[in-house]
Amino acid sequence: VTEKIYFVSNSNNNFQFSRSGTKSGWFKKEKTHTWGSGTVMKYYAQGYFTWGNGKATVTKGSGKVSNVPSSVKISHKSLKTGTGKYAGVFNKYAYVTFSFTATNPIGLSTDFSSTIRISQSGNNI
């Protein structure tokens, strides 16, 4: 599995700053899986994150899987978004998780997921 993380700011490749001191932008975590046939399946989780002033939130969460071999069945797609704190007391974060199950022609299933998690300081964690 290969992972890539992308950030797209709101304007001119700079963070979007508001009067309240918060920043925002799109983050996307893309992963790939190469099947035995050589087909490279891609899947990702993404969202529009806002962070700063001790908070982190996410809106417009989404996820997708593409380039799936015709012999593989995709099921149990799930998208979750939310917020949390490390160990219940440390930095706050927001996240998007996209997950699914892929079943090959002989019936073996594998679970896949991609999670993008952004802290209150704007770091991917």
N, CA, C and O atoms as a MOPAC input file, in Angstrom:
PM7 MOZYME 1SCF
protein

 N      0.84300 1    -1.18100 1     0.00000 1
 C      0.00000 1     0.00000 1     0.00000 1
 C      0.88300 1     1.23700 1     0.00000 1
 O      1.80500 1     1.35700 1     0.80700 1
 N      0.59700 1     2.14300 1    -0.90100 1
 C      1.30000 1     3.41200 1    -0.98300 1
 C      0.36000 1     4.51200 1    -0.51400 1
 O     -0.82700 1     4.49400 1    -0.83800 1
 N      0.88700 1     5.47600 1     0.25400 1
 C      0.09300 1     6.59000 1     0.76900 1
 C      0.60300 1     7.91000 1     0.23700 1
 O      1.81000 1     8.12100 1     0.11800 1
 N     -0.34600 1     8.81800 1    -0.08900 1
 C     -0.00800 1    10.18900 1    -0.47000 1
 C     -0.98100 1    11.10600 1     0.24700 1
 O     -2.16200 1    10.78900 1     0.38800 1
 N     -0.47200 1    12.25000 1     0.70200 1
 C     -1.32000 1    13.23800 1     1.36400 1
 C     -1.21900 1    14.53900 1     0.58400 1
 O     -0.12500 1    14.99600 1     0.25100 1
 N     -2.38100 1    15.13300 1     0.29600 1
 C     -2.44400 1    16.36900 1    -0.46300 1
 C     -3.10100 1    17.45300 1     0.38400 1
 O     -3.98800 1    17.17500 1     1.19100 1
 N     -2.65100 1    18.69600 1     0.18700 1
 C     -3.30100 1    19.84600 1     0.79600 1
 C     -3.57500 1    20.85600 1    -0.29700 1
 O     -2.69900 1    21.15400 1    -1.10900 1
 N     -4.79200 1    21.38400 1    -0.31900 1
 C     -5.15800 1    22.42700 1    -1.26700 1
 C     -5.67100 1    23.60200 1    -0.45200 1
 O     -6.70000 1    23.50800 1     0.21700 1
 N     -4.94300 1    24.70600 1    -0.51400 1
 C     -5.35100 1    25.87700 1     0.26400 1
 C     -6.47400 1    26.61100 1    -0.45100 1
 O     -6.86500 1    26.26000 1    -1.56400 1
 N     -6.97900 1    27.63500 1     0.21600 1
 C     -8.10000 1    28.38000 1    -0.34300 1
 C     -7.70500 1    29.40100 1    -1.39100 1
 O     -8.49600 1    29.70700 1    -2.28300 1
 N     -6.48200 1    29.93900 1    -1.29800 1
 C     -6.11300 1    30.97600 1    -2.26000 1
 C     -4.59900 1    31.08900 1    -2.38400 1
 O     -3.88600 1    31.09600 1    -1.38000 1
 N     -4.12400 1    31.17400 1    -3.58900 1
 C     -2.70800 1    31.43900 1    -3.88100 1
 C     -1.73000 1    30.56900 1    -3.10800 1
 O     -0.67300 1    31.04800 1    -2.69900 1
 N     -2.06100 1    29.30100 1    -2.90100 1
 C     -1.18200 1    28.36500 1    -2.20000 1
 C     -0.81300 1    28.80700 1    -0.79200 1
 O      0.22900 1    28.40800 1    -0.27200 1
 N     -1.64500 1    29.61600 1    -0.17600 1
 C     -1.45100 1    30.02400 1     1.21300 1
 C     -2.63100 1    29.54700 1     2.02700 1
 O     -3.70800 1    29.30400 1     1.48300 1
 N     -2.44100 1    29.41200 1     3.31900 1
 C     -3.55000 1    29.05900 1     4.19100 1
 C     -4.56000 1    30.19300 1     4.18200 1
 O     -4.19700 1    31.35700 1     4.01100 1
 N     -5.81300 1    29.85400 1     4.36500 1
 C     -6.85700 1    30.86600 1     4.48500 1
 C     -6.94300 1    31.27700 1     5.94600 1
 O     -7.23900 1    30.44800 1     6.80600 1
 N     -6.69100 1    32.53500 1     6.23200 1
 C     -6.74800 1    33.03800 1     7.59700 1
 C     -8.03500 1    33.82300 1     7.78900 1
 O     -8.42500 1    34.60400 1     6.92200 1
 N     -8.68200 1    33.62200 1     8.90400 1
 C     -9.86400 1    34.40700 1     9.21500 1
 C     -9.52600 1    35.35400 1    10.35900 1
 O     -8.46000 1    35.25600 1    10.96700 1
 N    -10.42200 1    36.24900 1    10.63600 1
 C    -10.19300 1    37.20000 1    11.73500 1
 C    -10.07200 1    36.49900 1    13.07600 1
 O     -9.43900 1    37.02000 1    13.99500 1
 N    -10.66300 1    35.33900 1    13.19500 1
 C    -10.62000 1    34.61700 1    14.46400 1
 C     -9.30800 1    33.85500 1    14.65300 1
 O     -9.09400 1    33.25100 1    15.70400 1
 N     -8.42100 1    33.87600 1    13.64100 1
 C     -7.15400 1    33.17600 1    13.75400 1
 C     -7.21400 1    31.73100 1    13.30000 1
 O     -6.25100 1    30.98500 1    13.47400 1
 N     -8.33100 1    31.33000 1    12.72400 1
 C     -8.42200 1    29.95500 1    12.22500 1
 C     -7.93100 1    29.89400 1    10.79000 1
 O     -7.89500 1    30.90400 1    10.08600 1
 N     -7.55500 1    28.69700 1    10.36800 1
 C     -7.10200 1    28.44700 1     9.00900 1
 C     -7.94000 1    27.30800 1     8.44900 1
 O     -8.54100 1    26.54600 1     9.20500 1
 N     -7.98200 1    27.19000 1     7.11200 1
 C     -8.78700 1    26.12200 1     6.53200 1
 C     -8.26700 1    25.73700 1     5.15800 1
 O     -7.54500 1    26.49600 1     4.51100 1
 N     -8.64800 1    24.54500 1     4.72900 1
 C     -8.28000 1    24.05800 1     3.41100 1
 C     -8.64900 1    22.59700 1     3.25400 1
 O     -9.04400 1    21.93500 1     4.21400 1
 N     -8.51600 1    22.10400 1     2.03800 1
 C     -8.82400 1    20.70500 1     1.71800 1
 C     -7.61600 1    19.83100 1     1.97100 1
 O     -6.50300 1    20.17100 1     1.57000 1
 N     -7.82900 1    18.70200 1     2.63800 1
 C     -6.81000 1    17.66700 1     2.79600 1
 C     -7.35900 1    16.37400 1     2.21600 1
 O     -8.54700 1    16.07300 1     2.33500 1
 N     -6.46600 1    15.61700 1     1.58500 1
 C     -6.84600 1    14.34400 1     0.98800 1
 C     -5.73800 1    13.33200 1     1.25100 1
 O     -4.56100 1    13.62000 1     1.03600 1
 N     -6.12200 1    12.14400 1     1.71700 1
 C     -5.16100 1    11.04700 1     1.87700 1
 C     -5.55000 1     9.95300 1     0.90500 1
 O     -6.62300 1     9.35800 1     1.00500 1
 N     -4.64500 1     9.69600 1    -0.05000 1
 C     -4.89000 1     8.69400 1    -1.08400 1
 C     -3.97000 1     7.49800 1    -0.85500 1
 O     -2.79500 1     7.65600 1    -0.52600 1
 N     -4.51700 1     6.31900 1    -1.03100 1
 C     -3.73500 1     5.09300 1    -0.93000 1
 C     -3.93500 1     4.28100 1    -2.20500 1
 O     -4.93000 1     4.43800 1    -2.91200 1
 N     -2.96300 1     3.40500 1    -2.48200 1
 C     -3.08700 1     2.49400 1    -3.61700 1
 C     -2.82400 1     1.07000 1    -3.15300 1
 O     -2.10900 1     0.83100 1    -2.18000 1
 N     -3.41500 1     0.14500 1    -3.86900 1
 C     -3.17200 1    -1.28100 1    -3.63500 1
 C     -3.01100 1    -1.93700 1    -5.00000 1
 O     -3.85500 1    -1.76400 1    -5.87900 1
 N     -1.92800 1    -2.68900 1    -5.17500 1
 C     -1.68800 1    -3.37400 1    -6.43900 1
 C     -2.13700 1    -4.82900 1    -6.32400 1
 O     -1.63100 1    -5.58500 1    -5.49500 1
 N     -3.08600 1    -5.20300 1    -7.16400 1
 C     -3.59100 1    -6.56900 1    -7.19000 1
 C     -2.60100 1    -7.46600 1    -7.92300 1
 O     -1.73000 1    -6.97100 1    -8.63700 1
 N     -2.72400 1    -8.76500 1    -7.75500 1
 C     -1.85400 1    -9.73300 1    -8.40700 1
 C     -1.83600 1    -9.59200 1    -9.91800 1
 O     -0.84600 1    -9.92600 1   -10.56900 1
 N     -2.93400 1    -9.09700 1   -10.47400 1
 C     -3.03100 1    -8.89700 1   -11.92400 1
 C     -2.22200 1    -7.69200 1   -12.39100 1
 O     -2.02900 1    -7.49300 1   -13.59100 1
 N     -1.74800 1    -6.88300 1   -11.43100 1
 C     -1.02200 1    -5.65700 1   -11.76900 1
 C     -1.89300 1    -4.42300 1   -11.75100 1
 O     -1.38000 1    -3.31100 1   -11.87300 1
 N     -3.20500 1    -4.58400 1   -11.60100 1
 C     -4.11900 1    -3.44400 1   -11.53000 1
 C     -3.87500 1    -2.67000 1   -10.24700 1
 O     -3.80500 1    -3.25400 1    -9.16600 1
 N     -3.74500 1    -1.34600 1   -10.36800 1
 C     -3.50200 1    -0.49800 1    -9.20400 1
 C     -4.81800 1     0.17700 1    -8.81100 1
 O     -5.30100 1     1.07400 1    -9.50300 1
 N     -5.38200 1    -0.26300 1    -7.70000 1
 C     -6.61900 1     0.30300 1    -7.16900 1
 C     -6.26100 1     1.52200 1    -6.32400 1
 O     -5.29900 1     1.48500 1    -5.55800 1
 N     -7.03400 1     2.60700 1    -6.46000 1
 C     -6.82400 1     3.81500 1    -5.66200 1
 C     -8.04700 1     4.05500 1    -4.79000 1
 O     -9.17900 1     3.80700 1    -5.20300 1
 N     -7.80200 1     4.54300 1    -3.57300 1
 C     -8.90100 1     4.92100 1    -2.69700 1
 C     -8.44400 1     6.07000 1    -1.80900 1
 O     -7.25500 1     6.20100 1    -1.51600 1
 N     -9.39200 1     6.90000 1    -1.38200 1
 C     -9.00900 1     8.08200 1    -0.61300 1
 C    -10.10300 1     8.51900 1     0.34700 1
 O    -11.26900 1     8.14600 1     0.22300 1
 N     -9.67300 1     9.33100 1     1.31400 1
 C    -10.57400 1    10.06400 1     2.20700 1
 C    -10.16000 1    11.52700 1     2.10200 1
 O     -8.96900 1    11.83400 1     2.04100 1
 N    -11.12900 1    12.42400 1     2.08100 1
 C    -10.80700 1    13.84400 1     2.01800 1
 C    -11.86900 1    14.65500 1     2.73900 1
 O    -12.97500 1    14.17700 1     2.99100 1
 N    -11.51200 1    15.88900 1     3.06600 1
 C    -12.45700 1    16.78600 1     3.70700 1
 C    -11.92500 1    18.20200 1     3.74000 1
 O    -10.74500 1    18.45300 1     3.49400 1
 N    -12.81900 1    19.11600 1     4.04900 1
 C    -12.47000 1    20.53000 1     4.20200 1
 C    -12.29400 1    20.78600 1     5.69300 1
 O    -13.26200 1    20.77500 1     6.45400 1
 N    -11.05400 1    21.01400 1     6.10100 1
 C    -10.71000 1    21.14300 1     7.51200 1
 C    -10.52300 1    22.60300 1     7.90200 1
 O    -10.01600 1    23.41200 1     7.12600 1
 N    -10.94200 1    22.91700 1     9.11700 1
 C    -10.71200 1    24.22200 1     9.72300 1
 C    -10.03800 1    23.97500 1    11.06000 1
 O    -10.46700 1    23.10900 1    11.82400 1
 N     -8.97600 1    24.73600 1    11.35200 1
 C     -8.23100 1    24.51500 1    12.59400 1
 C     -7.70600 1    25.83400 1    13.14000 1
 O     -7.60400 1    26.82700 1    12.41800 1
 N     -7.37800 1    25.82800 1    14.41700 1
 C     -6.84400 1    27.00800 1    15.10800 1
 C     -7.66000 1    27.31600 1    16.33800 1
 O     -8.75800 1    26.79100 1    16.52100 1
 N     -7.11600 1    28.16900 1    17.17600 1
 C     -7.79200 1    28.57300 1    18.42200 1
 C     -8.20200 1    27.36400 1    19.25800 1
 O     -9.24800 1    27.37700 1    19.90700 1
 N     -7.37600 1    26.32200 1    19.24000 1
 C     -7.64400 1    25.15500 1    20.06600 1
 C     -8.74700 1    24.24300 1    19.56100 1
 O     -9.25200 1    23.40800 1    20.31200 1
 N     -9.13100 1    24.39200 1    18.29000 1
 C    -10.20800 1    23.58200 1    17.73000 1
 C     -9.80500 1    23.01200 1    16.37500 1
 O     -8.91000 1    23.53300 1    15.71000 1
 N    -10.47300 1    21.94600 1    15.98000 1
 C    -10.33800 1    21.37500 1    14.64100 1
 C    -11.69400 1    20.81400 1    14.23900 1
 O    -12.32400 1    20.08800 1    15.00800 1
 N    -12.13900 1    21.15100 1    13.03400 1
 C    -13.41500 1    20.64800 1    12.53300 1
 C    -13.24300 1    20.22800 1    11.07900 1
 O    -12.28100 1    20.62200 1    10.42000 1
 N    -14.17400 1    19.43500 1    10.59100 1
 C    -14.16100 1    19.02100 1     9.19000 1
 C    -15.57900 1    19.03400 1     8.64700 1
 O    -16.53200 1    18.67000 1     9.33500 1
 N    -15.69700 1    19.46500 1     7.38800 1
 C    -16.96600 1    19.42100 1     6.65800 1
 C    -16.67800 1    18.83700 1     5.28100 1
 O    -15.52000 1    18.67300 1     4.89800 1
 N    -17.71300 1    18.53200 1     4.55600 1
 C    -17.61200 1    18.03900 1     3.18800 1
 C    -16.72400 1    16.80000 1     3.08300 1
 O    -15.97000 1    16.65600 1     2.12100 1
 N    -16.80900 1    15.91600 1     4.05800 1
 C    -16.04400 1    14.67100 1     4.01500 1
 C    -16.52200 1    13.77200 1     2.88800 1
 O    -17.71900 1    13.68100 1     2.61700 1
 N    -15.57300 1    13.10700 1     2.23200 1
 C    -15.93000 1    12.17300 1     1.16900 1
 C    -14.82800 1    11.13000 1     1.01600 1
 O    -13.73400 1    11.27300 1     1.56000 1
 N    -15.13900 1    10.09100 1     0.27100 1
 C    -14.17600 1     9.04200 1    -0.01300 1
 C    -14.61300 1     8.27700 1    -1.23900 1
 O    -15.78800 1     8.27900 1    -1.60600 1
 N    -13.64600 1     7.61800 1    -1.87200 1
 C    -13.97000 1     6.90400 1    -3.10800 1
 C    -12.92000 1     5.83000 1    -3.35700 1
 O    -11.76700 1     5.96400 1    -2.94600 1
 N    -13.32800 1     4.77300 1    -4.02900 1
 C    -12.41700 1     3.73200 1    -4.50900 1
 C    -12.58700 1     3.66400 1    -6.02400 1
 O    -13.70400 1     3.72800 1    -6.53800 1
 N    -11.45000 1     3.53200 1    -6.74200 1
 C    -11.51100 1     3.48400 1    -8.20400 1
 C    -10.49200 1     2.49200 1    -8.75300 1
 O     -9.60000 1     2.03300 1    -8.03900 1
 N    -10.64300 1     2.17700 1   -10.01700 1
 C     -9.76700 1     1.25400 1   -10.73700 1
 C     -9.75600 1    -0.13500 1   -10.09500 1
 O     -8.70300 1    -0.73600 1    -9.88200 1
 N    -10.95300 1    -0.62000 1    -9.79500 1
 C    -11.11700 1    -1.93800 1    -9.17600 1
 C    -11.20100 1    -2.99100 1   -10.28300 1
 O    -11.96400 1    -2.82100 1   -11.23400 1
 N    -10.43800 1    -4.06100 1   -10.17500 1
 C    -10.53800 1    -5.12600 1   -11.19400 1
 C    -11.97900 1    -5.64200 1   -11.29000 1
 O    -12.69000 1    -5.69500 1   -10.28600 1
 N    -12.40100 1    -6.01800 1   -12.49100 1
 C    -13.78600 1    -6.46600 1   -12.68600 1
 C    -14.10800 1    -7.73000 1   -11.88700 1
 O    -15.27600 1    -8.00400 1   -11.61200 1
 N    -13.09400 1    -8.49700 1   -11.51700 1
 C    -13.31400 1    -9.72800 1   -10.76400 1
 C    -13.43000 1    -9.50000 1    -9.25600 1
 O    -13.70600 1   -10.43800 1    -8.50900 1
 N    -13.22000 1    -8.26200 1    -8.80600 1
 C    -13.25700 1    -7.94100 1    -7.37100 1
 C    -14.56400 1    -7.23100 1    -7.04800 1
 O    -14.97200 1    -6.30400 1    -7.74900 1
 N    -15.21700 1    -7.67700 1    -5.97700 1
 C    -16.48200 1    -7.07700 1    -5.54500 1
 C    -16.21100 1    -6.14500 1    -4.36300 1
 O    -15.55200 1    -6.52900 1    -3.39600 1
 N    -16.73000 1    -4.91400 1    -4.45200 1
 C    -16.59200 1    -3.93300 1    -3.36700 1
 C    -17.90600 1    -3.88800 1    -2.59000 1
 O    -18.98600 1    -3.80600 1    -3.17500 1
 N    -17.79600 1    -3.94500 1    -1.26100 1
 C    -18.99300 1    -3.88500 1    -0.40700 1
 C    -18.66800 1    -3.14000 1     0.87700 1
 O    -17.52200 1    -2.76100 1     1.11700 1
 N    -19.66900 1    -2.93900 1     1.68100 1
 C    -19.54400 1    -2.32700 1     3.00800 1
 C    -18.81500 1    -0.98000 1     2.98800 1
 O    -17.98700 1    -0.70500 1     3.85600 1
 N    -19.12700 1    -0.14400 1     1.99000 1
 C    -18.52700 1     1.19200 1     1.96200 1
 C    -19.04100 1     1.98700 1     3.15300 1
 O    -20.22400 1     1.93500 1     3.49200 1
 N    -18.11800 1     2.73100 1     3.78700 1
 C    -18.49500 1     3.51500 1     4.96100 1
 C    -17.69300 1     4.81000 1     4.98800 1
 O    -16.49600 1     4.81500 1     4.69800 1
 N    -18.35700 1     5.90200 1     5.33500 1
 C    -17.69800 1     7.19600 1     5.49100 1
 C    -18.01700 1     7.72300 1     6.87800 1
 O    -19.18300 1     7.82600 1     7.26000 1
 N    -16.97600 1     8.05400 1     7.62900 1
 C    -17.16300 1     8.60400 1     8.97100 1
 C    -16.36900 1     9.89100 1     9.09200 1
 O    -15.23600 1     9.98300 1     8.61700 1
 N    -16.97500 1    10.88700 1     9.73300 1
 C    -16.27900 1    12.12900 1    10.04900 1
 C    -16.50000 1    12.42200 1    11.52000 1
 O    -17.47800 1    11.96700 1    12.11300 1
 N    -15.58800 1    13.18100 1    12.10700 1
 C    -15.76700 1    13.52100 1    13.51000 1
 C    -14.57700 1    14.27100 1    14.07100 1
 O    -13.68700 1    14.71800 1    13.34700 1
 N    -14.59600 1    14.39100 1    15.38600 1
 C    -13.52400 1    15.06600 1    16.10700 1
 C    -13.13300 1    14.22400 1    17.30900 1
 O    -13.87200 1    13.32900 1    17.72100 1
 N    -11.97900 1    14.51500 1    17.86100 1
 C    -11.51900 1    13.78800 1    19.03500 1
 C    -10.36800 1    14.51100 1    19.70600 1
 O     -9.97100 1    15.60300 1    19.29800 1
 N     -9.84100 1    13.87600 1    20.74600 1
 C     -8.68000 1    14.38700 1    21.47200 1
 C     -7.73600 1    13.23300 1    21.71600 1
 O     -8.18000 1    12.11300 1    21.97200 1
 N     -6.44000 1    13.48400 1    21.64100 1
 C     -5.46500 1    12.44600 1    21.94200 1
 C     -5.53700 1    12.09700 1    23.40600 1
 O     -5.47100 1    12.97400 1    24.26700 1
 N     -5.67100 1    10.82100 1    23.68900 1
 C     -5.73200 1    10.30100 1    25.05600 1
 C     -6.77000 1    11.05100 1    25.89300 1
 O     -6.69400 1    11.07200 1    27.12100 1
 N     -7.72400 1    11.65600 1    25.22200 1
 C     -8.80700 1    12.34400 1    25.91600 1
 C     -8.45700 1    13.69600 1    26.49900 1
 O     -9.34400 1    14.39400 1    26.99200 1
 N     -7.16700 1    14.09900 1    26.45900 1
 C     -6.79300 1    15.36900 1    27.07900 1
 C     -5.84100 1    16.21400 1    26.23500 1
 O     -5.66300 1    17.39900 1    26.51500 1
 N     -5.22800 1    15.62700 1    25.21200 1
 C     -4.24100 1    16.35900 1    24.42700 1
 C     -4.89600 1    17.07400 1    23.24800 1
 O     -6.11500 1    17.24500 1    23.22300 1
 N     -4.09900 1    17.48600 1    22.28100 1
 C     -4.57700 1    18.23600 1    21.12200 1
 C     -5.84600 1    17.64600 1    20.51700 1
 O     -6.02200 1    16.43100 1    20.42700 1
 N     -6.71200 1    18.55100 1    20.11300 1
 C     -7.93400 1    18.14000 1    19.42100 1
 C     -7.61600 1    17.88200 1    17.94800 1
 O     -6.65700 1    18.43000 1    17.40400 1
 N     -8.42800 1    17.04400 1    17.31400 1
 C     -8.26900 1    16.77400 1    15.89100 1
 C     -9.63300 1    16.51400 1    15.26500 1
 O    -10.61400 1    16.23200 1    15.95300 1
 N     -9.66600 1    16.61600 1    13.93700 1
 C    -10.84300 1    16.25500 1    13.15200 1
 C    -10.39600 1    15.20700 1    12.13800 1
 O     -9.22600 1    15.17100 1    11.75800 1
 N    -11.30900 1    14.36700 1    11.70700 1
 C    -10.91900 1    13.27800 1    10.81200 1
 C    -12.02200 1    12.91900 1     9.82100 1
 O    -13.20100 1    13.20400 1    10.03100 1
 N    -11.59000 1    12.28300 1     8.73400 1
 C    -12.48300 1    11.63700 1     7.77200 1
 C    -11.91300 1    10.24700 1     7.53500 1
 O    -10.72100 1    10.10600 1     7.26300 1
 N    -12.75000 1     9.21800 1     7.63300 1
 C    -12.34000 1     7.84500 1     7.34000 1
 C    -13.26800 1     7.25900 1     6.29500 1
 O    -14.48900 1     7.27300 1     6.44900 1
 N    -12.67000 1     6.74200 1     5.22600 1
 C    -13.41200 1     6.00700 1     4.20600 1
 C    -12.93000 1     4.56300 1     4.25700 1
 O    -11.72600 1     4.30900 1     4.20600 1
 N    -13.85700 1     3.61700 1     4.35800 1
 C    -13.48000 1     2.21100 1     4.42200 1
 C    -14.41900 1     1.37300 1     3.55700 1
 O    -15.53900 1     1.77500 1     3.23900 1
 N    -13.91900 1     0.19300 1     3.19000 1
 C    -14.70800 1    -0.72700 1     2.36700 1
 C    -14.07200 1    -2.10900 1     2.44500 1
 O    -12.96000 1    -2.27300 1     2.94800 1
 N    -14.79300 1    -3.08800 1     1.94100 1
 C    -14.30200 1    -4.46400 1     1.85800 1
 C    -14.21800 1    -4.85900 1     0.38900 1
 O    -15.13300 1    -4.59600 1    -0.39100 1
 N    -13.10400 1    -5.49500 1     0.02300 1
 C    -12.91200 1    -6.00900 1    -1.33800 1
 C    -12.86500 1    -7.53500 1    -1.26100 1
 O    -12.11900 1    -8.09900 1    -0.46100 1
 N    -13.66300 1    -8.19400 1    -2.09300 1
 C    -13.71100 1    -9.65500 1    -2.11300 1
 C    -13.24400 1   -10.15400 1    -3.47600 1
 O    -13.77200 1    -9.76000 1    -4.51600 1
 N    -12.24500 1   -11.02600 1    -3.44500 1
 C    -11.68700 1   -11.54500 1    -4.70000 1
 C    -12.53800 1   -12.70000 1    -5.22300 1
 O    -13.46700 1   -13.13100 1    -4.54100 1
 N    -12.23400 1   -13.21500 1    -6.43400 1
 C    -13.07500 1   -14.25300 1    -7.05700 1
 C    -13.19400 1   -15.54600 1    -6.25600 1
 O    -14.17400 1   -16.27100 1    -6.42200 1
 N    -12.22800 1   -15.85600 1    -5.39400 1
 C    -12.33400 1   -17.09900 1    -4.62200 1
 C    -12.95800 1   -16.87400 1    -3.24500 1
 O    -12.98400 1   -17.77800 1    -2.41000 1
 N    -13.46400 1   -15.65200 1    -3.01900 1
 C    -14.21600 1   -15.37900 1    -1.80300 1
 C    -13.41500 1   -14.83000 1    -0.63700 1
 O    -13.96900 1   -14.65700 1     0.44800 1
 N    -12.13500 1   -14.55200 1    -0.81900 1
 C    -11.34700 1   -13.97500 1     0.27000 1
 C    -11.58800 1   -12.47100 1     0.33700 1
 O    -11.50100 1   -11.77100 1    -0.67200 1
 N    -11.88900 1   -11.98700 1     1.53000 1
 C    -12.18900 1   -10.56500 1     1.72000 1
 C    -11.04600 1    -9.85700 1     2.43200 1
 O    -10.39600 1   -10.41100 1     3.31800 1
 N    -10.82300 1    -8.61000 1     2.01700 1
 C     -9.82100 1    -7.75500 1     2.64800 1
 C    -10.47200 1    -6.41400 1     2.94000 1
 O    -11.15600 1    -5.85100 1     2.08500 1
 N    -10.25900 1    -5.89900 1     4.15000 1
 C    -10.76700 1    -4.58000 1     4.52300 1
 C     -9.71000 1    -3.53200 1     4.20800 1
 O     -8.52700 1    -3.72200 1     4.48800 1
 N    -10.15300 1    -2.41900 1     3.61900 1
 C     -9.28100 1    -1.30100 1     3.29900 1
 C     -9.84100 1    -0.04200 1     3.94900 1
 O    -11.05600 1     0.09100 1     4.09700 1
 N     -8.96600 1     0.88400 1     4.33900 1
 C     -9.44000 1     2.16900 1     4.84900 1
 C     -8.37200 1     3.23700 1     4.66300 1
 O     -7.17500 1     2.95300 1     4.61100 1
 N     -8.84000 1     4.45600 1     4.56500 1
 C     -7.97100 1     5.62200 1     4.50100 1
 C     -8.53700 1     6.64600 1     5.46600 1
 O     -9.72900 1     6.95400 1     5.42800 1
 N     -7.67600 1     7.17700 1     6.33900 1
 C     -8.09100 1     8.19400 1     7.30500 1
 C     -7.18900 1     9.40000 1     7.19000 1
 O     -5.96500 1     9.27400 1     7.24500 1
 N     -7.78500 1    10.57300 1     7.03000 1
 C     -7.03300 1    11.82600 1     7.10100 1
 C     -7.45000 1    12.49900 1     8.40100 1
 O     -8.63500 1    12.71500 1     8.65600 1
 N     -6.44400 1    12.83000 1     9.22400 1
 C     -6.69600 1    13.39600 1    10.55100 1
 C     -5.83400 1    14.64800 1    10.69300 1
 O     -4.61400 1    14.59400 1    10.54000 1
 N     -6.48300 1    15.77300 1    10.98700 1
 C     -5.80000 1    17.06200 1    11.08500 1
 C     -5.96700 1    17.62000 1    12.49000 1
 O     -7.07800 1    17.68400 1    13.01600 1
 N     -4.85300 1    18.02400 1    13.09100 1
 C     -4.86800 1    18.51100 1    14.47800 1
 C     -5.26300 1    19.99200 1    14.52500 1
 O     -5.37500 1    20.66400 1    13.49900 1
 N     -5.46400 1    20.46400 1    15.73900 1
 C     -5.83300 1    21.86100 1    15.95100 1
 C     -4.72300 1    22.82700 1    15.48900 1
 O     -4.96400 1    24.02500 1    15.33800 1
 N     -3.52400 1    22.30300 1    15.27100 1
 C     -2.43000 1    23.15000 1    14.76900 1
 C     -2.24400 1    22.98500 1    13.25400 1
 O     -1.34400 1    23.59500 1    12.67700 1
 N     -3.07600 1    22.17600 1    12.61100 1
 C     -3.02200 1    22.02600 1    11.16500 1
 C     -2.10400 1    20.92100 1    10.68400 1
 O     -1.83700 1    20.82000 1     9.48700 1
 N     -1.61400 1    20.09000 1    11.59600 1
 C     -0.72000 1    18.99800 1    11.21500 1
 C     -1.50600 1    17.74300 1    10.87000 1
 O     -2.53100 1    17.44800 1    11.48500 1
 N     -1.01500 1    17.01200 1     9.88100 1
 C     -1.57000 1    15.70100 1     9.58100 1
 C     -0.99900 1    14.72900 1    10.60700 1
 O      0.21600 1    14.56200 1    10.71400 1
 N     -1.89400 1    14.09100 1    11.35900 1
 C     -1.42900 1    13.21400 1    12.43400 1
 C     -2.06100 1    11.84200 1    12.33600 1
 O     -1.78200 1    10.97400 1    13.16300 1

